[in-house]
PDB file of C-alpha atoms and ligand atoms in Angstrom:
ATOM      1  CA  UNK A   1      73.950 128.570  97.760  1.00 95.00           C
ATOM      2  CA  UNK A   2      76.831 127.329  99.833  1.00 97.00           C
ATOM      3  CA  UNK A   3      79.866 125.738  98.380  1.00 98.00           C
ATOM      4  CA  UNK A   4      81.756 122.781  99.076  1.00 98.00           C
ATOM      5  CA  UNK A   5      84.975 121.129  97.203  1.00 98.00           C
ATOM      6  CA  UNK A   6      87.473 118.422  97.804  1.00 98.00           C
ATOM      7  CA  UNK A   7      91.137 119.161  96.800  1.00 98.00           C
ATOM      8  CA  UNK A   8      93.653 116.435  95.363  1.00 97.00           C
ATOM      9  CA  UNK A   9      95.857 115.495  92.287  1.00 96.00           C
ATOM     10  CA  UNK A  10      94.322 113.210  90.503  1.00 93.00           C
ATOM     11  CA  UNK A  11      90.767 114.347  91.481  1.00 95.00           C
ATOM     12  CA  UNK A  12      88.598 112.741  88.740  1.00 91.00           C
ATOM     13  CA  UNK A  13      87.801 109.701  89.999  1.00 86.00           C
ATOM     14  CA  UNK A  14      86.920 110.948  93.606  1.00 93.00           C
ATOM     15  CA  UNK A  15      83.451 109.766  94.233  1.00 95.00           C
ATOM     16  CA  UNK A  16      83.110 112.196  96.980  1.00 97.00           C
ATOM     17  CA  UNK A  17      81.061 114.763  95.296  1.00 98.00           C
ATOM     18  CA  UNK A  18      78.256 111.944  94.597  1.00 97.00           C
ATOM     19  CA  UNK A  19      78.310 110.958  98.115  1.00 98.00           C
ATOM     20  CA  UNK A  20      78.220 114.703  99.468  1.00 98.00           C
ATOM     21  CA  UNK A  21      75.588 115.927  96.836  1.00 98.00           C
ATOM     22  CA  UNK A  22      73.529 112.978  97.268  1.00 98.00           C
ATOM     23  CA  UNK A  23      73.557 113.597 101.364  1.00 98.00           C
ATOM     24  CA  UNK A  24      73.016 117.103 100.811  1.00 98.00           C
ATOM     25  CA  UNK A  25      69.706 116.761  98.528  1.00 98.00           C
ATOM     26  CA  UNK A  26      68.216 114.046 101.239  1.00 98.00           C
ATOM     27  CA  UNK A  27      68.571 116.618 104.203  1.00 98.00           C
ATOM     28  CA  UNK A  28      67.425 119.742 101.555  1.00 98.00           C
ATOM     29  CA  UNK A  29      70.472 121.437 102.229  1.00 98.00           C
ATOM     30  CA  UNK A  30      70.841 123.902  99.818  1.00 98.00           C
ATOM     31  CA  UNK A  31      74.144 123.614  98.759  1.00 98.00           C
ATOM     32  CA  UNK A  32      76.525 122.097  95.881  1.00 98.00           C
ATOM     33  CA  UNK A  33      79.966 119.897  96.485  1.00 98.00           C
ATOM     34  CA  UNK A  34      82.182 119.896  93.530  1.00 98.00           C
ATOM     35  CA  UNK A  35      85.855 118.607  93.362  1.00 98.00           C
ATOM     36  CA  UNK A  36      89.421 120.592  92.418  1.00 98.00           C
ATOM     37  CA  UNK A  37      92.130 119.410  90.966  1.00 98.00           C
ATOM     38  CA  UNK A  38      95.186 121.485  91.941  1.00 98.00           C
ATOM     39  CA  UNK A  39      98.585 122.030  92.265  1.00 98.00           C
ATOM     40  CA  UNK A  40     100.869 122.641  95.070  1.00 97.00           C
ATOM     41  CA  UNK A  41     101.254 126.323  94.358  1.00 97.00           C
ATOM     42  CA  UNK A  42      97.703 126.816  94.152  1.00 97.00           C
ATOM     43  CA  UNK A  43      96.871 125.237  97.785  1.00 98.00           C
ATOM     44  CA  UNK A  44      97.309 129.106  99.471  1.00 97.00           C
ATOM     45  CA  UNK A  45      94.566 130.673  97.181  1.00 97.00           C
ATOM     46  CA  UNK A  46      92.534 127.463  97.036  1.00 98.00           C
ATOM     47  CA  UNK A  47      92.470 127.615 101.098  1.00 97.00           C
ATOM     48  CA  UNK A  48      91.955 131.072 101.323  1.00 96.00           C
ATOM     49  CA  UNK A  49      88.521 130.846  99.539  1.00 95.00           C
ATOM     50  CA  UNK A  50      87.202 129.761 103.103  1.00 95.00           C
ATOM     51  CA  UNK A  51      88.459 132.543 104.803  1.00 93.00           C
ATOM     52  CA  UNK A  52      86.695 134.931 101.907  1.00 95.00           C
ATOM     53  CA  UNK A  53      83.422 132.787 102.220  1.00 93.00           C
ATOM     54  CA  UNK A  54      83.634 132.013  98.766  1.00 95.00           C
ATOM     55  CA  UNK A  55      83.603 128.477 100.103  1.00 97.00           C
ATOM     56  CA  UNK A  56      82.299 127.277 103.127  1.00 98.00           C
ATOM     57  CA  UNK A  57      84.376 124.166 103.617  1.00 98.00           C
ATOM     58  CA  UNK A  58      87.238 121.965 101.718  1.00 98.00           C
ATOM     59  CA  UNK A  59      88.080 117.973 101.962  1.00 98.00           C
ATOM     60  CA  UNK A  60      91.354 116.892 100.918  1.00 98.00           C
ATOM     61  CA  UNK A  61      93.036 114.000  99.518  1.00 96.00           C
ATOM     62  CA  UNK A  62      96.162 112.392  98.167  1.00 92.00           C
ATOM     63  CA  UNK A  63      98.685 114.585  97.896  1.00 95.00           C
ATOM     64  CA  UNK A  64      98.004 117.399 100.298  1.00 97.00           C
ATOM     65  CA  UNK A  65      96.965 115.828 103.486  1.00 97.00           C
ATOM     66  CA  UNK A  66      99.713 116.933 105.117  1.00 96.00           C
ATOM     67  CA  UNK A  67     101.141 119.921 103.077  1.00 97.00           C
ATOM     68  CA  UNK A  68      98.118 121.533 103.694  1.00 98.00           C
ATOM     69  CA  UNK A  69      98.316 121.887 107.421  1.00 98.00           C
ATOM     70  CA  UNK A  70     100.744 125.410 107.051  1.00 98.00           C
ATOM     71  CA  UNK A  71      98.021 127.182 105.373  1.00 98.00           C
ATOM     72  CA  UNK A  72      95.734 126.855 108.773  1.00 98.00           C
ATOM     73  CA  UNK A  73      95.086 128.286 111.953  1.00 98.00           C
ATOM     74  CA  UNK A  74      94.475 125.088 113.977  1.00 98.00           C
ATOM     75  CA  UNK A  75      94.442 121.544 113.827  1.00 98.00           C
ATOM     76  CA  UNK A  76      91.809 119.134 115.567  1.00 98.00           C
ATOM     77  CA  UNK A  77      94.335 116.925 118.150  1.00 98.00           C
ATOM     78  CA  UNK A  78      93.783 113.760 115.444  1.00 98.00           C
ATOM     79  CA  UNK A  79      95.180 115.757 112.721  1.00 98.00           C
ATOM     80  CA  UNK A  80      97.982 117.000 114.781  1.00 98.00           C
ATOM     81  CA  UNK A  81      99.303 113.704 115.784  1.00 98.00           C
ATOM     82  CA  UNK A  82      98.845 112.251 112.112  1.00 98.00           C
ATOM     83  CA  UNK A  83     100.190 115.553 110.571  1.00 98.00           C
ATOM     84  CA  UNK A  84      96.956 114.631 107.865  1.00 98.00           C
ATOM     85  CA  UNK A  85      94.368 116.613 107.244  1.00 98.00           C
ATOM     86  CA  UNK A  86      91.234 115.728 105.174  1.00 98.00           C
ATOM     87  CA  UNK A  87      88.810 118.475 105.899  1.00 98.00           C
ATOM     88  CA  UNK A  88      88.745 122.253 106.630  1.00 98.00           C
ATOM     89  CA  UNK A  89      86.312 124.133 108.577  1.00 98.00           C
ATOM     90  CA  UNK A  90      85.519 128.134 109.013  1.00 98.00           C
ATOM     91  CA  UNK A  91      85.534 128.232 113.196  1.00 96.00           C
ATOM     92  CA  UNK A  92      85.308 131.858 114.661  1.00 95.00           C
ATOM     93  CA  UNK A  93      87.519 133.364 111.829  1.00 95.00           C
ATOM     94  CA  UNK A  94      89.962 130.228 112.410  1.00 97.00           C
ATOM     95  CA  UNK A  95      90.354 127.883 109.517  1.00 98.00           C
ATOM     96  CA  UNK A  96      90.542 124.315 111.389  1.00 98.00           C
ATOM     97  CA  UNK A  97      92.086 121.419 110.034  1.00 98.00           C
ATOM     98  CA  UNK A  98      90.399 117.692 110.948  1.00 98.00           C
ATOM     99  CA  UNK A  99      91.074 114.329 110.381  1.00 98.00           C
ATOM    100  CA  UNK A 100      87.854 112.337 109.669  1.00 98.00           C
ATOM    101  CA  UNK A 101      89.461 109.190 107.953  1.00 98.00           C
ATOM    102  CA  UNK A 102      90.758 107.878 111.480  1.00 98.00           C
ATOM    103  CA  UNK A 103      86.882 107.382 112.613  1.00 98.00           C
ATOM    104  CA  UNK A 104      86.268 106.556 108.674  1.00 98.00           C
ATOM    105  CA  UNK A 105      89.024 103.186 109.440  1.00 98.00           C
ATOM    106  CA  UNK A 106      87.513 102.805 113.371  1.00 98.00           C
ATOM    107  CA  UNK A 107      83.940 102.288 112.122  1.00 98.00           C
ATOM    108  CA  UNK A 108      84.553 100.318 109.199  1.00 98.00           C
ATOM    109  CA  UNK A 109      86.919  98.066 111.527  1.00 97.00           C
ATOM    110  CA  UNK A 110      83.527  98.428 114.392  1.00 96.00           C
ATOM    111  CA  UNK A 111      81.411  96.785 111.770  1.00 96.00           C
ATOM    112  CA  UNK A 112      83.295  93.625 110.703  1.00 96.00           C
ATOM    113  CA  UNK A 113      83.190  92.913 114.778  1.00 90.00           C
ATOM    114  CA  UNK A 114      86.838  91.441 114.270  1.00 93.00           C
ATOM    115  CA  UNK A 115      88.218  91.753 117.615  1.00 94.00           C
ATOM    116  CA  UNK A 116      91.816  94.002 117.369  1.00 96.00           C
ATOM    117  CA  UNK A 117      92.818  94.021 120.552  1.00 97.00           C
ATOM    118  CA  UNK A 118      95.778  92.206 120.686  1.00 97.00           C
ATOM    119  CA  UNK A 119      96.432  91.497 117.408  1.00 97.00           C
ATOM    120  CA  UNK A 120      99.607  92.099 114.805  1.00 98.00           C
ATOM    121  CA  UNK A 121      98.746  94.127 112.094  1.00 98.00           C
ATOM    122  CA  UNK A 122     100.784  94.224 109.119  1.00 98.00           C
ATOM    123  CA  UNK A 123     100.889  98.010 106.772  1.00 98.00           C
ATOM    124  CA  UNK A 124     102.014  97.809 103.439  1.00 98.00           C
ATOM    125  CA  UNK A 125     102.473 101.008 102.060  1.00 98.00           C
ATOM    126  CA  UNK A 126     103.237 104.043 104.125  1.00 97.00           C
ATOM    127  CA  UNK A 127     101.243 106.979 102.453  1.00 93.00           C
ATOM    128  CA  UNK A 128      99.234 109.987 102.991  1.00 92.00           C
ATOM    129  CA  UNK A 129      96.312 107.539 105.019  1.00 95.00           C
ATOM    130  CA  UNK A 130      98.718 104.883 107.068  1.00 98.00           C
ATOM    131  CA  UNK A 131      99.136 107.663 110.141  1.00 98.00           C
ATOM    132  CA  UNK A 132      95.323 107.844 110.691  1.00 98.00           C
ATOM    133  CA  UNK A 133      95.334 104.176 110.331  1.00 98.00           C
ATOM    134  CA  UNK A 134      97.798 103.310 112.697  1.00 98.00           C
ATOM    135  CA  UNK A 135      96.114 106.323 115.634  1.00 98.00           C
ATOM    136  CA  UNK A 136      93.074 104.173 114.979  1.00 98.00           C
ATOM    137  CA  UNK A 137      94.519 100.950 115.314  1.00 98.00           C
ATOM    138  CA  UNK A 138      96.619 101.668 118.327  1.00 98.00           C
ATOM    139  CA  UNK A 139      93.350 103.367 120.082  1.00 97.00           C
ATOM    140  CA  UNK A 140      91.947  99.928 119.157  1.00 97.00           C
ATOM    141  CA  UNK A 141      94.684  98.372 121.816  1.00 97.00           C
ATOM    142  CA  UNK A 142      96.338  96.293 118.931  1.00 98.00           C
ATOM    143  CA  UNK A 143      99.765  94.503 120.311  1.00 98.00           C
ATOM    144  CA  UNK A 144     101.876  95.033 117.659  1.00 98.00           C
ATOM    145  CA  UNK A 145     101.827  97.580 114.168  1.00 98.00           C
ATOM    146  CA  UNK A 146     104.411  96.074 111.779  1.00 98.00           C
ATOM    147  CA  UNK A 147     104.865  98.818 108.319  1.00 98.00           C
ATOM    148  CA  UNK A 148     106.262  97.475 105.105  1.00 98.00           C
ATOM    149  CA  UNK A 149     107.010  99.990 102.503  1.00 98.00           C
ATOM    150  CA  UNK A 150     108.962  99.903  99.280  1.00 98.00           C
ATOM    151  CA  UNK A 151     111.184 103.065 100.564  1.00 98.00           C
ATOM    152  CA  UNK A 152     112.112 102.106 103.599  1.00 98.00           C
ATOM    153  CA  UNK A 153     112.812 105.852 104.575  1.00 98.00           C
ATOM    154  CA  UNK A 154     109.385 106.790 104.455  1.00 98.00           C
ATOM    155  CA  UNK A 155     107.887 104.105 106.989  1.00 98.00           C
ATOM    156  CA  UNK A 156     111.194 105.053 109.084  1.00 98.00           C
ATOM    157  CA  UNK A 157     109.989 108.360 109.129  1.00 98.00           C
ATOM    158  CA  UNK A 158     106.380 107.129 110.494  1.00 98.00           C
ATOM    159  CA  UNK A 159     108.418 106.812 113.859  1.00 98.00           C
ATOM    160  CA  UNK A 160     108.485 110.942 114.568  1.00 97.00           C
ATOM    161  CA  UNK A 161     104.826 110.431 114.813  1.00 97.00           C
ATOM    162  CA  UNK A 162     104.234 106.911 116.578  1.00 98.00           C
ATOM    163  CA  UNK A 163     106.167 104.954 119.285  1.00 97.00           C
ATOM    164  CA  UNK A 164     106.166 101.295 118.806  1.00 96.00           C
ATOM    165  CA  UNK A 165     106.872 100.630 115.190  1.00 98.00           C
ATOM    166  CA  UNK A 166     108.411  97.849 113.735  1.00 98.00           C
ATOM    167  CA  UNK A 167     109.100  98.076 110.432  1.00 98.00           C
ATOM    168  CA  UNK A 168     110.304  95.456 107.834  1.00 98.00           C
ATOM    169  CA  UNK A 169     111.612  95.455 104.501  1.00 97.00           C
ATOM    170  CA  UNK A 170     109.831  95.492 101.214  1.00 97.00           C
ATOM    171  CA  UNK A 171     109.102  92.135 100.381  1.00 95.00           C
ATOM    172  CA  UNK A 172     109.815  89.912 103.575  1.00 95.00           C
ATOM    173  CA  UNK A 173     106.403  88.641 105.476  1.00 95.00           C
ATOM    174  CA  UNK A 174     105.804  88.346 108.729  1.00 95.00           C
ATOM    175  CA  UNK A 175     102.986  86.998 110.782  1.00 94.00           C
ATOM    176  CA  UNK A 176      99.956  88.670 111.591  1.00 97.00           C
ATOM    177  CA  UNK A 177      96.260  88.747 112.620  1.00 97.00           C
ATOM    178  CA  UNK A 178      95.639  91.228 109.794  1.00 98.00           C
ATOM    179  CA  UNK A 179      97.333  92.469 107.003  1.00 98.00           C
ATOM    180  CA  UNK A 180      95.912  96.143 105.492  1.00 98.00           C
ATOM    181  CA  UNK A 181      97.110  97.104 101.619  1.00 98.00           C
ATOM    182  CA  UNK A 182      97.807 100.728 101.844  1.00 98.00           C
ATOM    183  CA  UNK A 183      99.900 100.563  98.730  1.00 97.00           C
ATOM    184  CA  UNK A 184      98.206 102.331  95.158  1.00 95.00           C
ATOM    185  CA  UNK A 185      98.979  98.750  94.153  1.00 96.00           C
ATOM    186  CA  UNK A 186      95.722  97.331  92.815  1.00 95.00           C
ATOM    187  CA  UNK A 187      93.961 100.895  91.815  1.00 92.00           C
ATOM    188  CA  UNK A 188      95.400  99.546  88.175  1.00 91.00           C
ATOM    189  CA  UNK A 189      94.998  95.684  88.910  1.00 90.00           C
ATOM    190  CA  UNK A 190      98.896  95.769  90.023  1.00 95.00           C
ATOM    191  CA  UNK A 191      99.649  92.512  92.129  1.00 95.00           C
ATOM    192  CA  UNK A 192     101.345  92.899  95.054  1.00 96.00           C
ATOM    193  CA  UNK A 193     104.200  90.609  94.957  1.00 92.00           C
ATOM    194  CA  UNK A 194     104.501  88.311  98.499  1.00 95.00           C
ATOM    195  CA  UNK A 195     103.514  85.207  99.023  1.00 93.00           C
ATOM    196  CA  UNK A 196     100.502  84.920 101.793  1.00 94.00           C
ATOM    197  CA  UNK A 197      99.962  80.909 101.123  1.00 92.00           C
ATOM    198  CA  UNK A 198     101.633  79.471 104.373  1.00 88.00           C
ATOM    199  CA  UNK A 199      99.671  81.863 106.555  1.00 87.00           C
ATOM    200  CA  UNK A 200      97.312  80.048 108.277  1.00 83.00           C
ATOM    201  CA  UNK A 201      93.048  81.091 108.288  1.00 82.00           C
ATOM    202  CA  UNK A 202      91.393  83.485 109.734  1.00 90.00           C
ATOM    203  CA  UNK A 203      93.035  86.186 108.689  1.00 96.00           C
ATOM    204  CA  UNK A 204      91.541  90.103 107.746  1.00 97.00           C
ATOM    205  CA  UNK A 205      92.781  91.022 104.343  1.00 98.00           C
ATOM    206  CA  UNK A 206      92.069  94.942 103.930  1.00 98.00           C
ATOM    207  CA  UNK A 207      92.466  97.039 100.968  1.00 98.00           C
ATOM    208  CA  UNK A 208      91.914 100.409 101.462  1.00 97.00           C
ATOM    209  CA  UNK A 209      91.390 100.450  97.532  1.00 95.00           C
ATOM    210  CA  UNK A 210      87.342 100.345  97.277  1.00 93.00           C
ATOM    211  CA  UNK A 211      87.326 101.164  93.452  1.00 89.00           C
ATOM    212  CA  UNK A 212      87.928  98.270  92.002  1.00 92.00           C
ATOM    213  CA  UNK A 213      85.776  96.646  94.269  1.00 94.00           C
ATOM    214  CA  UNK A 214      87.925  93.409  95.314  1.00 96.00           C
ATOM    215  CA  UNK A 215      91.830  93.761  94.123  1.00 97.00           C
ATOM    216  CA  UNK A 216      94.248  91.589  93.447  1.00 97.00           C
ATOM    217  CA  UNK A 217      95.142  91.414  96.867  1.00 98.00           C
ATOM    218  CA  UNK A 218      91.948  90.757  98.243  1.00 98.00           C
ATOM    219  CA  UNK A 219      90.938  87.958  95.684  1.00 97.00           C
ATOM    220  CA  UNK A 220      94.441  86.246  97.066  1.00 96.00           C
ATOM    221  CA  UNK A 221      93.043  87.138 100.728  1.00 97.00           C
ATOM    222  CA  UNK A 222      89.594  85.261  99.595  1.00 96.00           C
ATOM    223  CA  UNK A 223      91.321  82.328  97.774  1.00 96.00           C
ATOM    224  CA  UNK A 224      93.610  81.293 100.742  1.00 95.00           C
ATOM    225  CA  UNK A 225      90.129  81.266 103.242  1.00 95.00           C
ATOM    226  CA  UNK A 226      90.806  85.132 105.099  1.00 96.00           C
ATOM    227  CA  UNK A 227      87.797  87.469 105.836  1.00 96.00           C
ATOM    228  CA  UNK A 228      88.046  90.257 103.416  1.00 97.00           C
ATOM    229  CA  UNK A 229      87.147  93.906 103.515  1.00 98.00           C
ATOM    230  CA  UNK A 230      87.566  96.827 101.265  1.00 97.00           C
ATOM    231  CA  UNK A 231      87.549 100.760 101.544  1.00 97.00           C
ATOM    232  CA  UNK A 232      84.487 101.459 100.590  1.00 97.00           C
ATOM    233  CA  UNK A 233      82.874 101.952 104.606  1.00 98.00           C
ATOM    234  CA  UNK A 234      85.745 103.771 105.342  1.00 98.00           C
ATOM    235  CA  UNK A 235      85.441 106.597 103.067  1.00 98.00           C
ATOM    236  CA  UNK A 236      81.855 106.638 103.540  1.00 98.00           C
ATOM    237  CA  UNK A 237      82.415 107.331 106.911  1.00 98.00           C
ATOM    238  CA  UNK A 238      85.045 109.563 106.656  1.00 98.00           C
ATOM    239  CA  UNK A 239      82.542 111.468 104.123  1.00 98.00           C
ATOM    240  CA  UNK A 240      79.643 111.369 107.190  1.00 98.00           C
ATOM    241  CA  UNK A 241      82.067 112.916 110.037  1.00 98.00           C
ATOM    242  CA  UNK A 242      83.282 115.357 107.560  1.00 98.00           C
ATOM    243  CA  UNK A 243      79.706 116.134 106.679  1.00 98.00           C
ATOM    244  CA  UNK A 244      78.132 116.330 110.682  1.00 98.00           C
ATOM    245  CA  UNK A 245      81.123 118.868 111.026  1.00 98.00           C
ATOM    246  CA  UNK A 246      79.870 121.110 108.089  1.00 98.00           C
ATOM    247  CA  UNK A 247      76.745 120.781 108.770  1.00 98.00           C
ATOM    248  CA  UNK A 248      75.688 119.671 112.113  1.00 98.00           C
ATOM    249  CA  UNK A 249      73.215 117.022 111.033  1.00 98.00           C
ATOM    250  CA  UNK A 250      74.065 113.034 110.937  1.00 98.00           C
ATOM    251  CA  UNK A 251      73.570 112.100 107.192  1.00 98.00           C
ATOM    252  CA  UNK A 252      71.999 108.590 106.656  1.00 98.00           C
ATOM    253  CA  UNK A 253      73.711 105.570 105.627  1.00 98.00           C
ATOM    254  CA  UNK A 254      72.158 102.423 104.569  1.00 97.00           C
ATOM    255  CA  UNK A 255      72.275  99.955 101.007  1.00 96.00           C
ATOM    256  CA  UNK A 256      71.266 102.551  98.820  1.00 95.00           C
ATOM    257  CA  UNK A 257      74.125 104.818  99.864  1.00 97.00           C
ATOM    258  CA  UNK A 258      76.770 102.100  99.384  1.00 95.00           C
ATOM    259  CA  UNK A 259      74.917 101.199  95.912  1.00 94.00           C
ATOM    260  CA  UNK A 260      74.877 105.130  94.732  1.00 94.00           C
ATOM    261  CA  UNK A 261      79.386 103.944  94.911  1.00 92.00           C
ATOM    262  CA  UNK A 262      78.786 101.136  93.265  1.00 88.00           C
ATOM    263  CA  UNK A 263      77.356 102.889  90.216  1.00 64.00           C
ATOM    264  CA  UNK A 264      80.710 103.809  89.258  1.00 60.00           C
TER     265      UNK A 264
HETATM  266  P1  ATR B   1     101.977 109.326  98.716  1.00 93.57           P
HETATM  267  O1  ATR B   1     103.183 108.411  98.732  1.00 93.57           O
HETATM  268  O2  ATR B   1     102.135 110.538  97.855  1.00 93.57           O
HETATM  269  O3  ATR B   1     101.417 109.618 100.064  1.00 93.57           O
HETATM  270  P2  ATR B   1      99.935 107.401  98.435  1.00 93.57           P
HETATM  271  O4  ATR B   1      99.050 107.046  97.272  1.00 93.57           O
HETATM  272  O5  ATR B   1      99.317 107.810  99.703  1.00 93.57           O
HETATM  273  O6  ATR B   1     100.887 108.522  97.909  1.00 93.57           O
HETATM  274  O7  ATR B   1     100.943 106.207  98.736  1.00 93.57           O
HETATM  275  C1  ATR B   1     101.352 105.337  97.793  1.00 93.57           C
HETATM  276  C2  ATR B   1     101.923 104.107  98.504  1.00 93.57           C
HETATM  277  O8  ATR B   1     101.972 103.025  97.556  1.00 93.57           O
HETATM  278  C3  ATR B   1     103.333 104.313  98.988  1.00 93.57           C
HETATM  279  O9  ATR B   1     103.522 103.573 100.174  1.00 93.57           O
HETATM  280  C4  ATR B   1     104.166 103.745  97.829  1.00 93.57           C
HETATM  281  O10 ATR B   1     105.457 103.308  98.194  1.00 93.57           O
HETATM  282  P3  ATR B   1     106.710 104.313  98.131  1.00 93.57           P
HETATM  283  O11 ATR B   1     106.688 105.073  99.430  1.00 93.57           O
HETATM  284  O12 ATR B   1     107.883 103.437  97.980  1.00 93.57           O
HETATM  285  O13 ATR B   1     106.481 105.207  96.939  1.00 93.57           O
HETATM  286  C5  ATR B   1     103.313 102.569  97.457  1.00 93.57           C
HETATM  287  N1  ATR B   1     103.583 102.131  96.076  1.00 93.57           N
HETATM  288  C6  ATR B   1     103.216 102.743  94.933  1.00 93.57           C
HETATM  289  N2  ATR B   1     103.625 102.037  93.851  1.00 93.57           N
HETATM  290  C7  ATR B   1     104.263 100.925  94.333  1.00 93.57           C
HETATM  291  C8  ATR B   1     104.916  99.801  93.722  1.00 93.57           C
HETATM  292  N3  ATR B   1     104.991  99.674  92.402  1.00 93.57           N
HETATM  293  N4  ATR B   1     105.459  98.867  94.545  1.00 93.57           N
HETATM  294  C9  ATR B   1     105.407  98.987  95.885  1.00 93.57           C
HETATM  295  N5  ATR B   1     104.797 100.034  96.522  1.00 93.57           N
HETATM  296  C10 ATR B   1     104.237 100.987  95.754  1.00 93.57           C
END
């Protein structure tokens, strides 16, 4: 039977392996997906598994998207120019890095049909997943990406890997077409702490939280009259690109996959 993990630190809640096991029973693939939790100094041996074919492929999450990428042989162009990596393939004896979450945020944008080019986008947060948000958003033709992170340094440093940044403090507001929390704020029913209220409609509040289903942030985003969106399409379709890699077959999605998340 073939093996499958995803990597992180925390790991438990990671509703990957339902999605993935789920996917893999529906196409009678006989195979198992579990999930790891590691440390840094276990990320050589945990990689290497692929290369012994203990393990024919590895996702990864939050933190090792990008500490990862030394253990591998090559890197698909997305996950060079994000420096991310959230899945590993076996190619020809090569152990290839991807980075399905940028076509995970570009179809989940796709299917709210809310027009981005030329808009001003507003980041808050500048983790692990804002680089393959911004590749997507700028291969969307938006006019301006505007990053707002508590340590300033970090969004700074989101300039090695992007042109065209403008980044403000922590706290201050600017305007914008949409506004995307990429901040852990809200995993714990945190509030994130800016007033939206003089905004304007028609905004796109989106939380890249999916679990809890509708944050703080986005219940402020409803209140005030903004569409609203969550993370849950995204990281179902970063779970389907990662899974036609593996496995060369398109994996279905419809209402019962989304309710098989909701279960949680
Ligand atoms: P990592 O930083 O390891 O990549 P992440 O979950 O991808 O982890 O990112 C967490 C994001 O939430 C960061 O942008 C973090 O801001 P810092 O760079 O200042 O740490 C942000 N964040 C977490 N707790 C926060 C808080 N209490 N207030 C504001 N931002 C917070």
């Amino acid at each position: 039977m073939k093996k499958y993990f995803v990597i992180g630190n925390p790991i438990d809640h990671s509703l990957s392996p339902k999605l993935h096991n789920y996917w893999l029973k529906e196409n009678n693939i006989d195979a198992i997906y579990d999930k790891k939790k590691i440390d840094e100094k276990d990320l050589l041996n945990t990689i290497l598994e692929v290369k012994e074919k203990k393990t024919e492929g590895i996702n990864v999450t939050v933190p090792f998207k990008k500490s990862v990428i030394p253990y591998l042989d090559k890197l698909s162009q997305e996950a060079e120019q994000t420096q991310s990596v959230n899945t590993i393939t076996f190619d020809n004896g090569d152990l290839v890095g991807h980075n399905t979450d940028i076509s995970g945020f570009d179809t989940a944008i796709k299917k709210l049909n809310f027009k981005m080019k030329g808009k001003k986008v507003l980041i808050l947060g500048a983790g692990g997943v804002v680089p393959s948000i911004i590749f997507a958003l700028k291969n969307m033709g938006v006019q301006e990406i505007i990053i707002s992170n508590r340590t300033r340094e970090k969004a700074e440093n989101l300039k090695d890997l992007f042109d065209n940044l403008k980044i403000i403090e922590w706290g201050n507001l600017t305007d914008f077409h949409m506004v995307i929390n990429a901040t852990s704020l809200g995993l714990n029913n945190e509030r994130i702490n800016l007033d939206f209220s003089s905004l304007g409609h028609d905004k796109l509040f989106y939380d890249v939280i999916y679990n809890p289903q509708e944050t703080s942030f986005l219940k402020m985003g409803k209140r005030l009259g903004h569409k609203t969106e969550n993370g849950k399409t995204m990281f179902v379709y970063q779970a389907l690109e990662a899974f036609k890699l593996w496995h060369n077959i398109e994996p279905k999605v419809n209402a019962d996959t989304f309710k098989l998340l909701d279960n949680d």
